[in-house]
Coordinates of C-alpha atoms and ligand atoms in Angstrom, one line a residue:
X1 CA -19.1 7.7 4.2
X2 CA -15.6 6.8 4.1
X3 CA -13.8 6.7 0.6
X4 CA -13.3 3.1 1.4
X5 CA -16.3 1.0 2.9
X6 CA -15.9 -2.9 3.5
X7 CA -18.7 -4.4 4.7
X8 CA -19.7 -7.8 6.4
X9 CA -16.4 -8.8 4.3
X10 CA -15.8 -12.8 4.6
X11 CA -13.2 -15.2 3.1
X12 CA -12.6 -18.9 3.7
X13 CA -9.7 -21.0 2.6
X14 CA -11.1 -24.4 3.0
X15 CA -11.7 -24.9 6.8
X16 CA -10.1 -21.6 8.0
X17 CA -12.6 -18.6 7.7
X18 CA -9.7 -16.0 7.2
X19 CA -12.1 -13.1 7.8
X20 CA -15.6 -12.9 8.9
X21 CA -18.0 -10.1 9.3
X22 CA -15.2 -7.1 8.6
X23 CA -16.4 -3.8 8.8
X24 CA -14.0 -0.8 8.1
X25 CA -14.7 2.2 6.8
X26 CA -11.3 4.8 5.5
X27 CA -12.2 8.7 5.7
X28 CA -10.5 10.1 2.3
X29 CA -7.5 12.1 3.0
X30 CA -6.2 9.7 5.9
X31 CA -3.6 7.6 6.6
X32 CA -5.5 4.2 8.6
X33 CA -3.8 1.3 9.7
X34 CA -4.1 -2.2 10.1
X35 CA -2.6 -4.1 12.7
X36 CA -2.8 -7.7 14.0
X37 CA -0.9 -10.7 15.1
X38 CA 0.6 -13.0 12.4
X39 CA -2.7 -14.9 10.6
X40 CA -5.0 -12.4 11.5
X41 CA -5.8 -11.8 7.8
X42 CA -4.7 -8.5 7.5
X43 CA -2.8 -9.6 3.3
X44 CA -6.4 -11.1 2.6
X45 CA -8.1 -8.1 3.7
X46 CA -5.9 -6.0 1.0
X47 CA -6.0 -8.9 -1.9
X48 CA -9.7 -8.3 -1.1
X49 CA -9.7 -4.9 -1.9
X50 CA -7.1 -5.0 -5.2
X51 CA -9.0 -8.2 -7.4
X52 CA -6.5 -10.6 -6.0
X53 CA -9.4 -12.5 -4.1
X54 CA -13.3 -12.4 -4.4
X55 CA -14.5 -12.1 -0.7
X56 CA -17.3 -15.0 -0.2
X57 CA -20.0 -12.4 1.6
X58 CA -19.6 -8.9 1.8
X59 CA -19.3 -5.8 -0.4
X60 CA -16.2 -3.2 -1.3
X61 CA -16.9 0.2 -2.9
X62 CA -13.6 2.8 -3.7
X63 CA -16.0 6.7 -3.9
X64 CA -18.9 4.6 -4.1
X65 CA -18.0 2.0 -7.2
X66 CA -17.7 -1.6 -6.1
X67 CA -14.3 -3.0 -6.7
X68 CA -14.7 -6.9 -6.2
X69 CA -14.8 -8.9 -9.7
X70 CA -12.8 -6.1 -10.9
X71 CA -9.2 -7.2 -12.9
X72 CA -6.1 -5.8 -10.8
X73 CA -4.9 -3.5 -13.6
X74 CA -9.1 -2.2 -13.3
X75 CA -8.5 -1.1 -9.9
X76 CA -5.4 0.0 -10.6
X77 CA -7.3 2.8 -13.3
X78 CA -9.9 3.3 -10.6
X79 CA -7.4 5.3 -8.4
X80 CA -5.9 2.5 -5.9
X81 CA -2.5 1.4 -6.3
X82 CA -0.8 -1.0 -4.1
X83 CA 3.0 -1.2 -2.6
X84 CA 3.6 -5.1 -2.0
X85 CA 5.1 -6.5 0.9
X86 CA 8.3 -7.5 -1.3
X87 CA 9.4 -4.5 -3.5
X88 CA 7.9 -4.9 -7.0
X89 CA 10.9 -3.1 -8.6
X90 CA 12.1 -4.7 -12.4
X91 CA 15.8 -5.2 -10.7
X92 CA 17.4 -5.4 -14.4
X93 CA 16.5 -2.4 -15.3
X94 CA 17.7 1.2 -14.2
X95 CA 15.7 3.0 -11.6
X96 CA 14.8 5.7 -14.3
X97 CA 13.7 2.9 -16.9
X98 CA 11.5 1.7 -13.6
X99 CA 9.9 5.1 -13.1
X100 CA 9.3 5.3 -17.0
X101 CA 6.9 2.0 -17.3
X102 CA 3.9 3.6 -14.7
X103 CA 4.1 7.1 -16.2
X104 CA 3.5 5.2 -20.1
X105 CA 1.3 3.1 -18.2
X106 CA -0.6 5.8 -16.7
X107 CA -0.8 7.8 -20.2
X108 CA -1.5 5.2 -22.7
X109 CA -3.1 2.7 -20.6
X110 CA -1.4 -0.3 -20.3
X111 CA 2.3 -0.8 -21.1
X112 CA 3.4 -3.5 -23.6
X113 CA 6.7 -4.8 -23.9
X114 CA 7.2 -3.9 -27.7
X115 CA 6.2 -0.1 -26.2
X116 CA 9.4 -0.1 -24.7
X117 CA 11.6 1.0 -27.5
X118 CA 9.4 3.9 -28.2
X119 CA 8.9 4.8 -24.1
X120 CA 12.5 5.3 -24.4
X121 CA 12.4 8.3 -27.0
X122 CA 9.7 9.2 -25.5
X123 CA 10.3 13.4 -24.0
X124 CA 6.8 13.5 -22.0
X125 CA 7.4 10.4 -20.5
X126 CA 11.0 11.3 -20.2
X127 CA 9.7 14.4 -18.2
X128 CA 7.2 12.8 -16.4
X129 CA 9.4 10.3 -14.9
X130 CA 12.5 12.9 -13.9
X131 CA 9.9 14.6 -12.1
X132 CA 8.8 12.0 -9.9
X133 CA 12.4 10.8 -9.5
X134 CA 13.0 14.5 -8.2
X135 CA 10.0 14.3 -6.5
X136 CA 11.0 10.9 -4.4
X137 CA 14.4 12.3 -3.8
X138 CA 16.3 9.9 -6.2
X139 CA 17.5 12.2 -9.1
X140 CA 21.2 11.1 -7.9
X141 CA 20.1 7.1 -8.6
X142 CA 18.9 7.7 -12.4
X143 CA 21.0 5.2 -13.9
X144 CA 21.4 3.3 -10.9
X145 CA 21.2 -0.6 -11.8
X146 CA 17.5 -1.0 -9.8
X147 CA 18.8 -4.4 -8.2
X148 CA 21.9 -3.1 -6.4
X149 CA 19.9 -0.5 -4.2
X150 CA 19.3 -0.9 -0.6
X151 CA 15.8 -2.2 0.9
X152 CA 14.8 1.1 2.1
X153 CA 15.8 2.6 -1.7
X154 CA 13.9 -0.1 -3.7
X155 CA 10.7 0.6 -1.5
X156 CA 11.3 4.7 -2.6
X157 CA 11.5 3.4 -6.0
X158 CA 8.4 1.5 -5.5
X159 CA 6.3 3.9 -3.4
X160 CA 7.2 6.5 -6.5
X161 CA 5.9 4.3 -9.3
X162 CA 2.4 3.7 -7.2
X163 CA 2.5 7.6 -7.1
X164 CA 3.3 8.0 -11.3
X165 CA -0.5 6.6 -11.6
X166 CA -1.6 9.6 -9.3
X167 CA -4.0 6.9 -7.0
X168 CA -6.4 8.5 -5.0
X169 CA -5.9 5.4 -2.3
X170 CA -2.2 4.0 -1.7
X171 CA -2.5 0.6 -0.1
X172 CA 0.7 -1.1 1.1
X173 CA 1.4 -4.1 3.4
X174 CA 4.0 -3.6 5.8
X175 CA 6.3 -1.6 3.9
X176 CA 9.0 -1.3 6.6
X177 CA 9.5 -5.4 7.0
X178 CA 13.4 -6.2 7.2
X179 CA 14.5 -2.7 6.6
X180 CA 16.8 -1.6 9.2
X181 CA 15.8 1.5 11.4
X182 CA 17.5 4.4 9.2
X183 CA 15.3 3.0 6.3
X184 CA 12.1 2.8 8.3
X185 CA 12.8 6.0 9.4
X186 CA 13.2 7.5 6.4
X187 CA 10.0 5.3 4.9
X188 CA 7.8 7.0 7.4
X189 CA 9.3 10.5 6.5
X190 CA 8.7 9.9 2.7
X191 CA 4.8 8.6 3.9
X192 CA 3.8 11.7 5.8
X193 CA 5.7 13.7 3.1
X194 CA 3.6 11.8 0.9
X195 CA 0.2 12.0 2.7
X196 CA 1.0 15.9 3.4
X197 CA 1.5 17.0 0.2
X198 CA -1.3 15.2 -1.9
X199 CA -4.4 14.9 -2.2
X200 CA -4.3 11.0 -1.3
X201 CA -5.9 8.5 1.3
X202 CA -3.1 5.5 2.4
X203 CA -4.0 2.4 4.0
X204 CA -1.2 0.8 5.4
X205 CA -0.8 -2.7 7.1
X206 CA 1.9 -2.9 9.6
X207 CA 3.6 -4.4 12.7
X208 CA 6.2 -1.8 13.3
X209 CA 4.6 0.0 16.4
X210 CA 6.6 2.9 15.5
X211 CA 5.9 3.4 12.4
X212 CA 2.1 3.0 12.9
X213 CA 2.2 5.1 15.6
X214 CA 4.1 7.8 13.9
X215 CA 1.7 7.7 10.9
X216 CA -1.8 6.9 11.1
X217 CA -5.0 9.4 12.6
X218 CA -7.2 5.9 12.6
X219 CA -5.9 2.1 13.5
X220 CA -8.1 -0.8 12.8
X221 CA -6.8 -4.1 14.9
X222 CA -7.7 -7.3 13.5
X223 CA -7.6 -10.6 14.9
X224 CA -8.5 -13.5 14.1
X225 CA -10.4 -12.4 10.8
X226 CA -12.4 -10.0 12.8
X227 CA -11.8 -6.0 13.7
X228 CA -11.3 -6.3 17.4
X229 CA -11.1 -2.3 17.6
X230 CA -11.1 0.9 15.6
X231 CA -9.4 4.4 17.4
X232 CA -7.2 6.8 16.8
X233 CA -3.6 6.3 17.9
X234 CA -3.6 7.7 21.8
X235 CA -6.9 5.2 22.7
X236 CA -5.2 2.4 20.9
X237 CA -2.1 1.9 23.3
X238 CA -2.7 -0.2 26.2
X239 CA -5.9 -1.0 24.8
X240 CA -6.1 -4.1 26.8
X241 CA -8.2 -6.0 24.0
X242 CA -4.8 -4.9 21.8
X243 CA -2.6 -6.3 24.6
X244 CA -4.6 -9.2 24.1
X245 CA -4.8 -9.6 20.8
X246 CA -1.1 -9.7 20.5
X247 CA -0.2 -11.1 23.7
X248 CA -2.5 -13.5 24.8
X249 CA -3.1 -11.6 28.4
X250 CA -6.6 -11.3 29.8
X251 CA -7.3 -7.6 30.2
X252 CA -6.7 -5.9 33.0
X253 CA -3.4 -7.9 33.7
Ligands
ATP1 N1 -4.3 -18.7 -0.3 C1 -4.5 -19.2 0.9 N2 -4.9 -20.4 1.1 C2 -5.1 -21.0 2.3 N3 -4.9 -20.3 3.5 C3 -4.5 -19.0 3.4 C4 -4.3 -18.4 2.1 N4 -3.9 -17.1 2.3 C5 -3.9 -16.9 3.7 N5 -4.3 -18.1 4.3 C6 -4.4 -18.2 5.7 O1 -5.3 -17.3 6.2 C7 -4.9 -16.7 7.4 C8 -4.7 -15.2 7.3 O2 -3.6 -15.0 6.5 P1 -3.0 -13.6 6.1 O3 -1.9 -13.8 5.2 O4 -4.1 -12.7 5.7 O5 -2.5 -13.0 7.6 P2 -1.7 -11.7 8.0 O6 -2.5 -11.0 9.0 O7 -1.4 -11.0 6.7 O8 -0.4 -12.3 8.6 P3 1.1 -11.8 8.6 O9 1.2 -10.7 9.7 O10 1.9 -13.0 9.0 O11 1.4 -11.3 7.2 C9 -3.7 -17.5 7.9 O12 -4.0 -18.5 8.7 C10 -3.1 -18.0 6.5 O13 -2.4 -19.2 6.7
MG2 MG1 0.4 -10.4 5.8

């Protein structure tokens, strides 16, 4: 049993079934990817799995505990935290004062906004939140103004404030899109830093062959709503059903 099982997962919107019959299981402690062409429903998969969409059939369990009809911020507290596809930074505010809200968060439950004064003063969370700058290799950016970093820095920032809830399952969707290649490179450096050090499982949707093939042990291909394939990296290229899938050639050819 995987630490995430989907099962028989289905959504429509309207006429389009966006998924039917998806079947994945994620062994805890690995890094699995998704792939597809465009509108293969790879984003509806992961608002599946994080209370932004109800599947219409199907089940999701995170260790065994069914996630769907669960609030976001419930998931969140079950151990999954999620890296959107556009950084989910708060750009007014410094990259420290970004790094403080998920370590109060994680602490007291919930931040408020008339918390923040006291977050400020507050030494644990001061702590807390140099460490995991430290830790994500931005102690040099503390008082950086969040909005004036690059891509590849605001997706650092980002990834680090998942990782201040201490998730036992990162999800992120394509967390390299419209970076340039230092950036990617330096994302898929921080990931396997990330997956080598700590006890976590990541799930990561993607369409940068590079960096899927420098991360993940398992890929998943999806297309049109429906797994196509599941294998680890090596079986996966030249897969002709992949060629296929993303090119529209018959196998073989
Ligand atoms: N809220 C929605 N309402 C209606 N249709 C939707 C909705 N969300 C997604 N879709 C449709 O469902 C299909 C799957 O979309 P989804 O965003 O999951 O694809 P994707 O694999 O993430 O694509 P991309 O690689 O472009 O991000 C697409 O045809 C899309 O237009
Ligand atoms: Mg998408």
């Amino acid at each position: 049993m995987g630490i995430l099982e989907i099962k028989n997962v289905g959504k429509r919107f309207g006429g389009l079934q966006a998924l039917s019959d998806v079947n994945l299981s994620v062994a805890e402690g690995s890094v699995h990817a998704i792939i597809g062409p465009n509108g293969a429903g790879k984003s509806t998969l992961l608002n599946c799995l994080v209370g932004k969409l109800i599947p219409d059939t199907g089940s999701v369990t995170f260790e065994g505990q069914s996630v769907l009809g669960r609030k976001p911020y419930e998931i969140n507290q079950m151990g999954i935290s999620r890296v959107f596809q556009t950084p989910e930074i708060f750009g007014d505010l410094s990259v420290m004062e970004n790094m403080m809200i998920p370590c109060f968060a994680k602490r007291d439950g919930a931040f408020e906004l008339n918390a923040y004064g006291s977050m400020m003063k507050d030494k644990e969370i001061i702590e807390r939140a140099e460490h995991m700058l430290d830790d994500m290799n931005m102690a040099d950016k503390r008082d950086m103004h969040a909005a004036s970093m690059s891509r590849g820095d605001k997706r650092r920032l980002e990834i680090g404030m998942c990782l201040a809830q201490e998730p036992r399952l990162l999800l992120l969707d394509e967390p390299t899109a419209g970076m340039a290649r230092a950036d990617t490179n330096n994302t898929i450096d921080l990931l396997k830093h990330i997956s080598a050090t700590r006890p976590i499982t990541i799930a990561i949707i993607e369409h940068d062959m590079h960096v899927v093939f420098s991360l993940a042990e398992r890929i998943t291909v999806l297309a049109q709503g429906t797994p196509l394939v599941e294998d680890t990296p090596d079986n996966i290229k030249g897969h002709p059903k992949v060629r296929e899938a993303y090119l529209g050639e018959s196998s073989g050819h």
